[in-house]
XYZ file of C-alpha atoms in Angstrom:
476
model
C 110.634 128.886 73.656
C 109.154 128.635 76.869
C 107.117 125.431 76.980
C 103.677 125.965 77.947
C 103.253 126.039 81.717
C 102.125 122.218 83.296
C 98.512 122.332 83.989
C 97.413 122.043 86.960
C 95.737 119.166 88.258
C 91.925 119.335 89.584
C 91.809 118.010 93.456
C 91.332 115.132 94.208
C 87.680 114.638 96.901
C 86.247 111.722 96.684
C 83.387 110.322 98.899
C 82.378 106.103 98.137
C 78.788 105.212 99.732
C 79.985 101.785 100.082
C 81.603 98.309 101.328
C 85.059 99.481 101.135
C 86.523 96.074 100.128
C 85.920 96.614 96.460
C 86.712 99.704 96.246
C 89.759 99.087 97.297
C 90.057 96.196 95.137
C 89.423 98.321 91.811
C 91.633 100.841 93.353
C 95.489 101.417 91.107
C 97.994 99.331 92.933
C 101.071 101.545 94.178
C 98.590 105.005 94.496
C 98.009 105.766 98.254
C 100.964 108.176 99.697
C 98.833 107.734 103.837
C 96.209 105.060 104.803
C 94.522 105.902 108.278
C 91.688 103.650 109.159
C 89.730 103.646 112.761
C 87.601 100.779 112.103
C 85.260 99.368 114.192
C 86.810 97.553 117.304
C 84.462 94.036 117.343
C 82.271 95.632 120.829
C 79.589 93.831 119.895
C 77.729 97.806 120.714
C 75.567 99.774 118.512
C 77.002 103.129 118.170
C 74.517 105.813 117.611
C 75.144 109.536 116.241
C 73.222 112.320 118.160
C 72.361 114.813 116.973
C 72.409 118.694 118.549
C 69.130 120.114 120.084
C 67.409 116.975 120.777
C 66.458 115.651 116.593
C 67.497 112.136 117.324
C 69.859 110.041 116.661
C 71.192 107.576 113.831
C 72.118 104.577 114.055
C 76.072 104.595 112.712
C 77.267 101.007 112.360
C 76.994 98.075 114.671
C 79.936 96.750 115.899
C 79.189 93.547 115.665
C 80.116 90.264 113.467
C 79.470 87.180 112.415
C 80.632 84.029 111.033
C 79.571 83.888 106.935
C 79.879 81.880 103.860
C 81.672 84.769 102.875
C 83.924 84.906 105.892
C 85.183 80.620 104.745
C 85.900 82.420 101.090
C 88.304 85.426 102.728
C 89.436 82.359 104.575
C 90.454 80.370 101.647
C 91.802 83.326 99.490
C 94.370 84.733 102.163
C 97.542 84.467 100.575
C 100.735 82.649 101.241
C 102.908 83.878 104.151
C 99.810 83.941 106.316
C 99.620 80.904 107.627
C 99.346 82.428 111.098
C 96.181 83.908 110.687
C 94.768 80.747 109.344
C 96.189 79.195 112.307
C 94.511 81.809 114.832
C 91.914 81.246 113.324
C 91.489 77.637 113.734
C 92.802 78.190 117.182
C 89.551 80.269 117.541
C 87.018 78.409 116.024
C 84.630 80.129 113.964
C 83.121 82.691 115.958
C 82.706 86.393 116.626
C 86.674 87.672 117.018
C 87.887 85.571 114.084
C 85.446 86.648 112.020
C 86.042 90.551 112.774
C 89.861 89.314 112.163
C 89.178 87.616 108.842
C 86.929 90.283 107.390
C 89.879 93.357 108.467
C 92.246 90.730 106.972
C 90.910 90.692 103.511
C 90.444 94.662 103.457
C 94.123 95.093 105.297
C 95.467 92.959 102.210
C 94.103 95.523 100.020
C 95.643 97.869 101.490
C 99.021 96.939 101.234
C 98.516 96.454 97.757
C 97.558 100.136 96.896
C 99.993 101.800 99.464
C 102.547 103.361 97.385
C 106.213 102.138 98.333
C 106.965 105.174 100.592
C 103.137 104.479 102.339
C 102.818 104.969 105.864
C 98.939 103.111 107.421
C 98.063 104.174 110.672
C 94.966 101.752 112.129
C 94.128 102.523 115.052
C 92.072 100.429 117.554
C 91.361 100.130 121.177
C 92.026 97.145 123.263
C 89.421 94.948 122.419
C 91.422 93.575 119.534
C 94.139 95.093 119.948
C 96.947 92.271 120.143
C 95.125 90.122 117.552
C 94.895 93.190 114.629
C 98.548 93.768 115.836
C 99.412 90.193 114.578
C 97.363 90.087 111.837
C 99.556 93.929 110.768
C 102.635 92.240 111.103
C 101.820 88.972 109.119
C 100.484 91.048 105.886
C 103.170 94.681 106.310
C 105.473 92.496 107.670
C 107.722 92.991 111.781
C 110.425 94.714 109.973
C 108.033 97.517 108.857
C 106.818 98.313 111.783
C 106.885 101.765 113.205
C 105.580 102.483 116.560
C 102.493 100.884 118.639
C 101.041 105.392 119.579
C 99.339 105.510 122.255
C 96.715 108.087 122.762
C 95.865 108.821 126.270
C 92.299 110.709 127.078
C 90.104 111.660 130.428
C 86.840 112.201 129.089
C 84.278 110.001 129.582
C 82.827 108.190 132.346
C 84.911 105.533 134.507
C 84.132 102.709 136.227
C 84.837 102.080 139.768
C 85.561 97.873 138.674
C 88.743 98.854 137.459
C 91.374 101.552 136.349
C 89.896 103.690 133.903
C 90.126 102.789 130.196
C 91.179 105.868 128.593
C 93.447 104.888 125.789
C 93.391 103.807 122.113
C 95.600 102.542 120.109
C 97.726 103.392 116.856
C 99.962 100.737 114.844
C 101.671 102.627 112.563
C 103.786 100.661 109.899
C 105.189 101.816 106.643
C 104.978 99.883 103.285
C 108.941 99.587 102.811
C 112.410 101.008 104.904
C 112.422 104.260 102.509
C 109.335 106.519 103.687
C 107.810 109.716 104.884
C 107.939 111.100 108.096
C 108.171 114.628 107.976
C 109.858 114.963 112.008
C 110.262 118.858 111.667
C 105.988 119.041 111.081
C 105.051 117.273 114.145
C 107.237 118.938 116.757
C 105.940 120.673 119.818
C 106.785 122.510 122.204
C 110.090 121.426 125.090
C 108.497 121.309 128.430
C 111.314 122.508 130.230
C 111.881 124.882 133.965
C 112.123 127.430 132.067
C 109.964 130.282 132.385
C 108.234 132.182 129.243
C 108.420 135.725 128.972
C 104.982 137.475 128.418
C 102.713 133.918 128.468
C 102.270 134.678 124.660
C 103.198 132.979 121.889
C 105.374 135.224 119.133
C 105.668 135.381 115.234
C 109.031 136.233 112.912
C 109.503 138.285 110.104
C 109.662 134.565 108.390
C 106.553 133.642 110.213
C 107.868 130.827 112.130
C 106.612 131.220 115.597
C 108.469 131.365 118.540
C 107.998 132.712 122.931
C 110.809 134.897 124.181
C 112.097 132.992 127.079
C 113.914 133.852 130.075
C 117.374 132.573 129.787
C 119.848 134.130 132.825
C 121.024 137.543 134.412
C 124.342 138.764 133.077
C 127.368 139.949 135.650
C 125.666 143.008 135.622
C 122.549 141.980 136.200
C 120.279 142.467 133.704
C 118.430 139.576 132.033
C 119.005 137.910 129.025
C 116.230 136.301 126.551
C 116.762 134.016 124.007
C 113.524 133.365 120.952
C 111.770 129.346 121.384
C 111.277 128.222 118.551
C 108.547 125.685 118.315
C 109.309 124.265 114.639
C 112.792 123.177 116.654
C 110.876 121.205 119.599
C 110.561 118.238 120.817
C 109.290 115.585 118.495
C 106.280 113.603 120.088
C 106.778 110.275 121.850
C 104.306 107.455 120.818
C 102.634 108.077 124.057
C 100.060 111.461 123.141
C 98.823 113.235 125.900
C 98.386 116.340 124.615
C 95.820 116.132 122.321
C 92.005 115.358 124.146
C 89.253 113.272 123.199
C 86.302 116.003 122.412
C 83.874 116.688 124.693
C 80.044 116.756 124.246
C 80.322 120.761 123.833
C 83.219 121.647 121.514
C 82.274 123.202 118.811
C 84.475 120.866 116.172
C 82.137 117.498 117.545
C 79.065 116.638 114.893
C 77.964 113.875 117.514
C 78.479 111.375 115.302
C 79.801 108.140 117.977
C 83.382 107.853 117.019
C 85.058 111.198 116.550
C 88.563 111.710 116.609
C 89.425 115.085 117.113
C 91.169 117.476 114.263
C 94.622 117.788 116.069
C 94.911 114.302 116.054
C 94.543 113.476 112.489
C 96.573 116.650 111.673
C 99.069 115.571 113.303
C 99.345 111.903 111.301
C 98.266 113.540 107.748
C 101.426 116.019 108.959
C 103.377 113.421 109.832
C 103.944 110.392 107.104
C 102.094 112.842 103.722
C 103.177 115.850 101.873
C 100.950 118.428 100.036
C 99.391 116.959 97.089
C 99.226 113.206 98.501
C 96.752 111.130 98.302
C 95.662 109.994 101.764
C 92.917 107.168 102.203
C 90.450 106.405 105.005
C 88.614 103.456 104.502
C 86.079 103.484 107.689
C 85.143 107.745 107.122
C 82.990 108.303 109.498
C 82.328 111.183 109.978
C 85.234 112.654 108.187
C 88.021 113.481 110.017
C 90.900 112.536 108.231
C 89.514 113.886 104.533
C 88.908 117.710 107.158
C 92.484 116.798 107.518
C 93.952 116.614 104.636
C 91.707 119.439 102.735
C 93.361 121.830 105.290
C 96.365 120.636 104.763
C 96.209 120.875 101.311
C 96.167 116.497 100.349
C 94.211 114.673 97.963
C 91.642 112.733 100.223
C 89.374 109.157 99.316
C 86.754 108.522 102.016
C 84.622 104.967 102.266
C 81.745 103.864 104.171
C 79.197 101.683 104.248
C 76.483 104.190 105.650
C 74.638 107.017 104.600
C 74.390 109.170 107.974
C 79.068 109.288 107.696
C 77.939 110.880 103.890
C 75.742 112.890 105.712
C 77.916 114.202 108.416
C 80.742 114.556 105.916
C 78.200 117.143 104.381
C 77.758 118.656 107.819
C 81.664 119.263 108.790
C 82.304 121.257 105.415
C 79.265 123.486 106.104
C 79.919 123.865 109.596
C 83.384 124.709 108.719
C 82.240 127.203 105.463
C 85.127 124.848 102.748
C 82.181 125.641 99.621
C 83.556 121.659 98.196
C 80.637 120.273 98.779
C 79.787 120.552 95.517
C 83.291 119.619 94.171
C 82.893 116.016 95.886
C 82.830 113.140 94.061
C 80.446 111.112 95.651
C 80.447 107.363 94.110
C 78.368 104.050 94.843
C 75.192 106.920 95.600
C 72.027 105.470 94.252
C 70.992 107.765 91.580
C 68.113 105.861 90.520
C 64.953 104.833 92.171
C 65.394 100.833 90.907
C 69.182 101.486 92.426
C 68.013 102.770 95.631
C 65.584 99.783 95.863
C 68.506 97.725 95.232
C 70.742 99.187 97.816
C 68.606 100.116 100.657
C 65.019 98.133 100.387
C 66.292 94.703 99.446
C 67.405 93.635 102.758
C 66.099 91.110 104.848
C 64.985 93.326 107.169
C 62.316 94.885 106.204
C 62.428 97.359 109.419
C 66.243 98.247 108.730
C 65.579 98.522 104.990
C 62.890 100.896 105.469
C 65.229 102.966 108.618
C 67.454 103.031 105.886
C 65.594 104.436 103.374
C 64.325 107.040 105.195
C 67.621 108.404 106.851
C 68.719 108.686 103.032
C 65.665 110.187 101.421
C 65.925 113.068 104.896
C 70.378 113.488 103.893
C 69.053 114.026 100.633
C 67.422 116.718 101.063
C 69.254 117.941 103.932
C 67.808 117.574 106.770
C 69.194 115.488 110.264
C 67.257 111.875 110.158
C 66.192 110.322 113.173
C 66.779 106.769 114.421
C 63.353 105.894 116.732
C 62.719 102.458 114.962
C 58.857 102.230 114.483
C 58.125 104.572 117.959
C 59.339 108.112 115.871
C 55.223 108.957 115.576
C 55.773 109.552 111.753
C 58.733 112.391 112.471
C 61.950 110.596 110.397
C 64.012 113.443 110.339
C 64.143 117.651 110.825
C 66.035 120.130 108.566
C 67.216 123.383 110.165
C 65.786 126.330 109.187
C 67.513 130.184 108.935
C 64.964 131.692 110.490
C 65.587 129.491 113.777
C 62.896 127.161 113.039
C 62.052 123.738 112.223
C 61.000 121.831 108.962
C 59.724 117.800 110.326
C 60.107 115.318 107.924
C 58.083 111.685 107.313
C 58.955 109.216 104.771
C 57.174 106.918 103.167
C 58.752 103.373 101.690
C 55.014 101.959 100.404
C 51.844 102.852 98.972
C 50.444 106.053 100.652
C 47.172 107.915 100.414
C 45.635 111.441 101.931
C 46.554 109.832 105.925
C 50.084 110.616 105.301
C 49.834 114.461 104.975
C 47.050 114.621 107.337
C 49.160 112.592 110.009
C 52.463 114.838 108.837
C 49.896 118.081 109.059
C 49.635 117.018 112.663
C 52.805 116.828 113.341
C 53.650 120.874 112.573
C 53.526 121.945 116.434
C 55.811 123.684 118.405
C 59.108 125.233 116.302
C 58.070 122.675 113.380
C 56.328 125.360 111.300
C 56.406 123.003 107.909
C 56.094 119.579 106.869
C 58.115 117.694 104.209
C 56.002 114.135 103.123
C 59.178 111.728 101.251
C 57.621 109.252 99.035
C 58.567 106.379 97.070
C 55.075 105.846 95.400
C 53.337 109.375 93.275
C 50.659 111.072 95.363
C 47.106 111.015 95.032
C 45.711 114.404 94.068
C 43.715 114.492 97.520
C 47.311 114.474 98.868
C 47.971 117.038 96.355
C 44.597 119.169 97.462
C 45.160 118.926 101.158
C 48.644 119.974 101.034
C 47.553 122.687 98.962
C 44.902 123.624 101.036
C 47.662 124.229 104.271
C 48.772 127.683 102.484
C 51.861 129.343 103.804
C 54.214 129.947 106.581
C 55.692 133.572 106.119
C 58.598 134.143 108.801
C 58.900 137.288 110.694
C 61.634 139.538 109.500
C 65.072 138.619 111.261
C 68.678 141.436 110.592
C 66.442 143.095 107.960
C 66.312 140.291 105.941
C 63.022 138.869 104.661
C 62.548 135.722 104.028
C 59.978 134.628 101.448
C 56.691 132.566 102.978
C 56.936 128.661 102.193
C 54.240 126.404 101.940
C 53.380 124.386 105.135
C 53.224 120.812 103.696
C 55.313 119.959 101.432
C 55.347 116.407 98.992
C 58.316 115.065 97.264
C 59.066 111.970 95.380
C 61.800 109.972 95.552
C 61.853 109.746 91.641
C 62.006 113.976 92.505
C 64.720 114.491 95.398
C 67.298 111.799 93.002
C 66.188 114.791 90.043
C 67.171 117.543 92.601
C 64.825 119.109 93.158
C 64.111 120.329 96.981
C 61.965 121.483 99.307
C 60.865 124.766 99.391
C 62.267 125.997 102.467
C 65.202 128.602 103.808
C 67.457 125.893 104.585
């Protein structure tokens, strides 16, 4: 009697809206096959998301570090055998760079713990702190487990006239042990040669393998001979990668996220150091390039990011790729109640920062693109692109509201902004509701023989309502 077929495991698509350290500490030991991280580089810069169509911009993260009591705690908790890290901090003093390194070391310790014995880790950095991070990686993963210092070269972007153009990043490749996954055939590239390619195009054989019909030589009768050059039999890339350029501003793949890396870069890493069904982790996932590569290559994935802008950017990425998986992604750590929003977003020492985080959360939750104009946004906290080619403007209020807020929103409707959505922390007054109803409906013209139903010009949604799943009545 045949045994019943084993049930297929549900794919892991998990996104944490959180600082990565508490998440890493709760993850099971030796449960991850591949880790890729592109952390902040300690550049002392604030990185903004630039949205297309002049929809504004959002601070994605601020890459500035300070020594705090938490850094002292991390330093005390460093395990035995990490004396070199303690000595490095003591030599540097409690400055910005040492604060950055101590915070990174605490996280890398947890990453080593959760990595499988056959697993690999790729740490992406630049010359700002790369030389220090190499010491940290050697101390935590061991010098003997260092595999490559990959130099990723690119040419896009501005250049100074005071020094040579700084056009490379460094990717440190380490493994957990000496037996690890490395699929060399999966990442082979076409070998450069002096031979002339016939026809200048790729061919595919019956088995699906790609090849070029390459000119060989002439025989004694003067007849040209050709041979098939299979790409998967090409060369393994060296440790300097010059065949993958950075993303230009007008590339369709670009989401506007400040530190976005090309999908091809992550596909090479994921293909080389994991197998289908393996679990890929990106603890600083940003706009989700590693998650997108893992999804495309049929790997499971987990992403962690501390900003809600990243969650919104990943949602936009999968929407653009027409991957209908957003509803099947677990989003953990996202506030689900008014009390949780108050605690996670509004309870902050900086009232201005708290208000902007609240605005970004509300706008992104209803499917809009937030902006980041601190206190000088003219009441426009974001916009929602519509299928009609028009836009709806969003205004967010975290405090008490009255009819003045709706009147101001009505005054913002100009140009392509055909509707307004007011998102409030407090319930609206009866006067606000009445004013919104009196604004009437917007009736879009027919497009491509598809009539879009009229929708309210002014709408009011409370925080409690959007957390409960209510969305604006708009053709989004």
